[in-house]
Coordinates of C-alpha atoms in Angstrom, one line a residue:
M1 CA 17.5 -4.6 13.4
T2 CA 20.5 -4.7 11.3
E3 CA 20.4 -2.8 7.9
P4 CA 22.9 -2.9 4.9
T5 CA 25.5 -0.2 5.6
D6 CA 24.3 2.3 2.9
L7 CA 20.8 2.4 4.5
T8 CA 19.5 3.7 7.6
C9 CA 16.4 2.7 9.5
D10 CA 15.0 4.3 12.8
T11 CA 11.6 3.8 14.6
R12 CA 9.3 6.1 16.5
Q13 CA 6.0 6.6 17.7
L14 CA 3.6 8.6 15.2
R15 CA 0.5 10.2 16.7
V16 CA -2.6 9.7 14.5
P17 CA -6.2 10.6 15.4
Q18 CA -6.9 8.9 18.9
R19 CA -3.7 6.6 19.2
D20 CA 0.0 6.5 18.7
I21 CA 1.4 4.1 16.0
P22 CA 4.8 2.4 15.9
L23 CA 6.6 3.3 12.7
E24 CA 9.8 1.9 10.9
I25 CA 11.5 4.4 8.5
F26 CA 14.0 3.2 6.0
R27 CA 16.0 5.9 4.6
P28 CA 17.7 5.9 1.2
P29 CA 21.5 6.3 0.7
G30 CA 22.7 9.9 0.1
T31 CA 21.3 13.3 1.1
G32 CA 18.5 15.3 0.1
P33 CA 14.8 14.8 0.0
A34 CA 13.5 11.6 -1.6
P35 CA 10.2 10.3 -2.8
G36 CA 8.1 9.1 0.0
I37 CA 6.3 5.5 -0.2
L38 CA 3.8 4.3 2.7
Y39 CA 3.9 0.7 2.7
L40 CA 0.9 -0.9 4.6
H41 CA 1.0 -4.3 5.8
E42 CA -2.0 -6.9 5.4
I43 CA -3.7 -9.2 8.1
Y44 CA -0.4 -10.7 9.2
G45 CA 1.0 -7.7 10.7
L46 CA 4.3 -6.3 10.4
I47 CA 6.4 -9.3 9.5
E48 CA 10.1 -9.3 8.2
A49 CA 9.0 -9.9 4.8
Y50 CA 7.6 -6.5 4.5
R51 CA 11.0 -5.0 5.9
E52 CA 12.7 -6.8 3.0
D53 CA 10.5 -5.0 0.7
A54 CA 11.1 -1.7 2.4
R55 CA 15.0 -2.1 2.5
E56 CA 14.7 -2.7 -1.4
L57 CA 12.8 0.3 -1.9
A58 CA 15.1 2.3 0.0
R59 CA 18.1 1.0 -1.9
R60 CA 16.2 2.3 -5.1
G61 CA 16.1 5.9 -3.7
Y62 CA 12.9 5.9 -1.8
L63 CA 12.0 7.0 1.7
V64 CA 9.8 4.2 3.1
W65 CA 7.4 4.5 6.0
L66 CA 6.3 1.2 7.2
P67 CA 3.8 1.6 10.0
D68 CA 2.5 -1.2 12.6
L69 CA -1.2 -0.4 12.2
Y70 CA -1.9 -2.9 14.8
G71 CA 0.3 -1.5 17.4
Q72 CA -0.7 -1.8 20.9
A73 CA -4.4 -2.5 19.9
G74 CA -3.3 -5.8 18.6
A75 CA -4.6 -7.6 15.4
R76 CA -8.0 -8.6 16.7
A77 CA -9.0 -5.2 17.7
Y78 CA -8.0 -3.6 14.4
C79 CA -9.7 -6.3 12.3
L80 CA -12.9 -5.9 14.4
R81 CA -12.9 -2.2 14.0
A82 CA -12.7 -2.8 10.1
L83 CA -15.4 -5.4 10.1
V84 CA -18.0 -4.2 12.8
R85 CA -18.6 -0.7 11.6
A86 CA -20.2 -0.1 8.2
A87 CA -17.7 2.5 7.3
G88 CA -15.0 0.0 7.8
R89 CA -16.8 -2.8 5.9
N90 CA -17.6 -0.4 2.9
N91 CA -14.3 1.2 2.9
S92 CA -15.8 4.6 3.2
A93 CA -13.7 7.9 3.4
A94 CA -15.2 8.4 6.8
N95 CA -13.7 5.1 7.9
P96 CA -11.7 5.7 11.4
L97 CA -9.0 3.6 10.1
Y98 CA -8.7 5.2 6.6
R99 CA -8.5 8.5 8.4
E100 CA -5.4 7.1 10.2
V101 CA -3.9 6.4 7.0
S102 CA -4.8 9.6 5.5
A103 CA -2.9 11.3 8.4
L104 CA 0.1 9.0 7.9
L105 CA 0.1 10.2 4.3
G106 CA 0.1 14.0 5.3
Q107 CA 2.8 13.3 7.8
L108 CA 5.0 11.7 5.4
R109 CA 4.8 14.3 3.0
Q110 CA 5.7 16.9 5.5
D111 CA 8.8 14.9 6.6
P112 CA 11.9 17.0 5.7
A113 CA 13.3 14.0 4.1
C114 CA 10.4 13.7 1.7
S115 CA 10.3 15.4 -1.6
G116 CA 6.6 15.7 -1.4
R117 CA 6.1 13.0 -4.1
L118 CA 4.3 10.1 -2.7
G119 CA 3.8 6.4 -3.6
M120 CA 1.7 3.7 -1.7
I121 CA 1.2 -0.1 -1.2
G122 CA -1.8 -1.5 0.3
M123 CA -2.7 -5.2 0.2
C124 CA -5.9 -7.4 1.4
L125 CA -6.9 -5.5 4.6
T126 CA -5.3 -2.5 3.8
G127 CA -5.6 -2.5 -0.1
G128 CA -8.8 -0.6 -0.1
F129 CA -7.1 2.2 1.4
V130 CA -5.1 2.7 -1.7
V131 CA -8.2 3.1 -3.8
Q132 CA -9.2 6.1 -1.3
A133 CA -5.6 7.5 -1.1
A134 CA -5.4 7.5 -5.0
M135 CA -7.9 10.4 -5.1
R136 CA -5.4 12.6 -3.6
D137 CA -3.3 14.7 -5.9
A138 CA 0.0 14.2 -4.2
V139 CA -0.3 10.2 -4.3
E140 CA 1.3 9.8 -7.9
A141 CA 2.0 6.1 -7.5
P142 CA -0.6 4.1 -6.0
V143 CA -0.2 0.2 -5.8
I144 CA -2.9 -2.4 -4.8
F145 CA -2.2 -6.0 -4.0
H146 CA -5.7 -7.6 -3.9
H147 CA -8.2 -5.3 -1.7
S148 CA -10.4 -7.2 0.3
L149 CA -12.6 -4.8 1.9
G150 CA -15.2 -2.5 0.4
L151 CA -18.3 -4.5 -0.1
Q152 CA -19.9 -2.4 -2.7
G153 CA -18.9 -1.7 -6.1
A154 CA -15.2 -1.1 -6.8
G155 CA -14.5 -1.5 -3.3
I156 CA -15.6 2.1 -1.9
P157 CA -19.3 3.1 -1.2
L158 CA -21.4 3.7 -4.4
E159 CA -22.0 7.2 -3.3
E160 CA -18.2 8.1 -3.4
E161 CA -17.3 6.5 -6.8
A162 CA -17.8 9.7 -8.7
Q163 CA -14.8 10.7 -6.8
L164 CA -12.6 8.4 -8.7
Q165 CA -12.5 10.8 -11.4
Q166 CA -9.7 12.4 -9.5
V167 CA -7.5 9.3 -9.9
Q168 CA -4.4 10.0 -11.9
R169 CA -3.5 6.3 -12.4
L170 CA -3.6 3.2 -10.1
Q171 CA -1.6 -0.1 -10.6
G172 CA -3.6 -3.2 -9.3
H173 CA -2.4 -6.9 -8.8
W174 CA -5.0 -9.4 -8.4
S175 CA -5.5 -13.2 -8.1
R176 CA -8.0 -15.0 -10.4
V177 CA -8.3 -17.6 -7.7
D178 CA -8.7 -15.4 -4.7
P179 CA -12.1 -15.3 -3.0
F180 CA -11.5 -12.4 -0.8
C181 CA -11.3 -10.0 -3.7
P182 CA -14.1 -10.9 -6.2
R183 CA -13.8 -10.5 -9.9
R184 CA -16.7 -8.0 -10.0
R185 CA -14.8 -5.6 -7.7
R186 CA -11.8 -5.2 -9.8
E187 CA -14.0 -5.1 -13.1
R188 CA -16.0 -2.3 -11.6
L189 CA -12.8 -0.4 -10.7
G190 CA -11.6 -0.9 -14.2
Q191 CA -14.9 0.4 -15.7
L192 CA -14.6 3.4 -13.6
L193 CA -11.1 4.2 -14.1
G194 CA -10.4 2.9 -17.7
E195 CA -7.0 3.4 -18.7
R196 CA -5.9 5.1 -15.7
L197 CA -6.0 1.4 -14.0
E198 CA -3.0 -0.8 -14.9
T199 CA -4.4 -4.1 -14.3
H200 CA -2.5 -7.4 -13.7
L201 CA -4.0 -11.0 -12.9
Y202 CA -2.0 -14.0 -11.8
N203 CA -3.1 -17.3 -11.1
I204 CA -1.4 -17.5 -7.5
P205 CA -3.3 -17.4 -4.0
H206 CA -3.9 -14.5 -1.8
G207 CA -0.7 -13.0 -0.1
F208 CA 1.5 -11.6 -2.9
R209 CA 4.0 -10.2 -0.5
S210 CA 3.7 -12.8 2.1
L211 CA 2.2 -16.4 1.6
S212 CA 2.7 -16.4 -2.3
R213 CA 5.8 -14.4 -2.1
Q214 CA 8.3 -16.9 -3.5
T215 CA 6.1 -17.7 -6.5
R216 CA 7.2 -16.6 -10.0
S217 CA 4.0 -14.6 -10.5
A218 CA 4.4 -12.6 -7.2
T219 CA 8.1 -11.8 -8.2
L220 CA 6.7 -10.3 -11.4
A221 CA 4.3 -8.3 -9.7
W222 CA 6.9 -6.9 -7.4
Q223 CA 8.9 -6.1 -10.2
R224 CA 6.0 -4.3 -12.0
S225 CA 5.5 -2.3 -8.8
L226 CA 9.3 -1.0 -8.6
D227 CA 9.0 -0.3 -12.4
F228 CA 5.7 1.8 -11.6
F229 CA 7.2 3.5 -8.9
D230 CA 10.4 4.5 -10.9
Q231 CA 8.4 5.8 -13.6
H232 CA 6.1 7.9 -11.8
L233 CA 8.3 9.0 -8.7
G234 CA 11.7 9.2 -10.3
G235 CA 13.6 7.0 -7.9
S236 CA 17.0 6.0 -8.4
P237 CA 17.3 2.5 -9.4
P238 CA 20.8 0.8 -8.4
P239 CA 23.2 0.0 -11.2
P240 CA 23.1 -3.6 -12.7
Q241 CA 25.3 -6.1 -10.9
P242 CA 28.4 -7.0 -13.1

């Protein structure tokens, strides 16, 4: 893997409950701790497009963790774990897959290269994990690109919705034409979070950072995400090109 000369990237196996997850770490230029961003891929797995995003975030001054959630288990096994168990379908805090994500966030925060301030991106299959993680004090800049799991209410179990009072802020990007994240889910989330939810809607299909990546709307959604991170995590945006 070839990186720009001002960035570094390394890989490791990271232990989470019951298994090891391959992890790619993109480090920003300079020295000293930086805000950390956990970037979770969608159903397509860890594709090059997400590495491009991680590089851009690193150039803006963020320490980016990009885990391969499928790892040795493979996509099919991971998705079955999400869909077969009720805790997975309902995106419960007790979902073993979310517990893995929670462990990743905890280890990222403890990384000596991390300042302790955290952002997060999740999409489709992993978007619901952002809703859960946004309830943690340390996650100051959570971003969702269309969350597909979570069959009840706002995308978490109804008995857990009261805990959304702990969310400081949440930025969400949704498609008006996406059957995988119905309107009722995002509207319920908006009712519960009020002004703490920054909602953006687009007339493009599913896959804002993959299938729809090259559209003008997806580019706008990404820029809004970058601005959100810079505002709430205090990265170091690169200077404008002459």
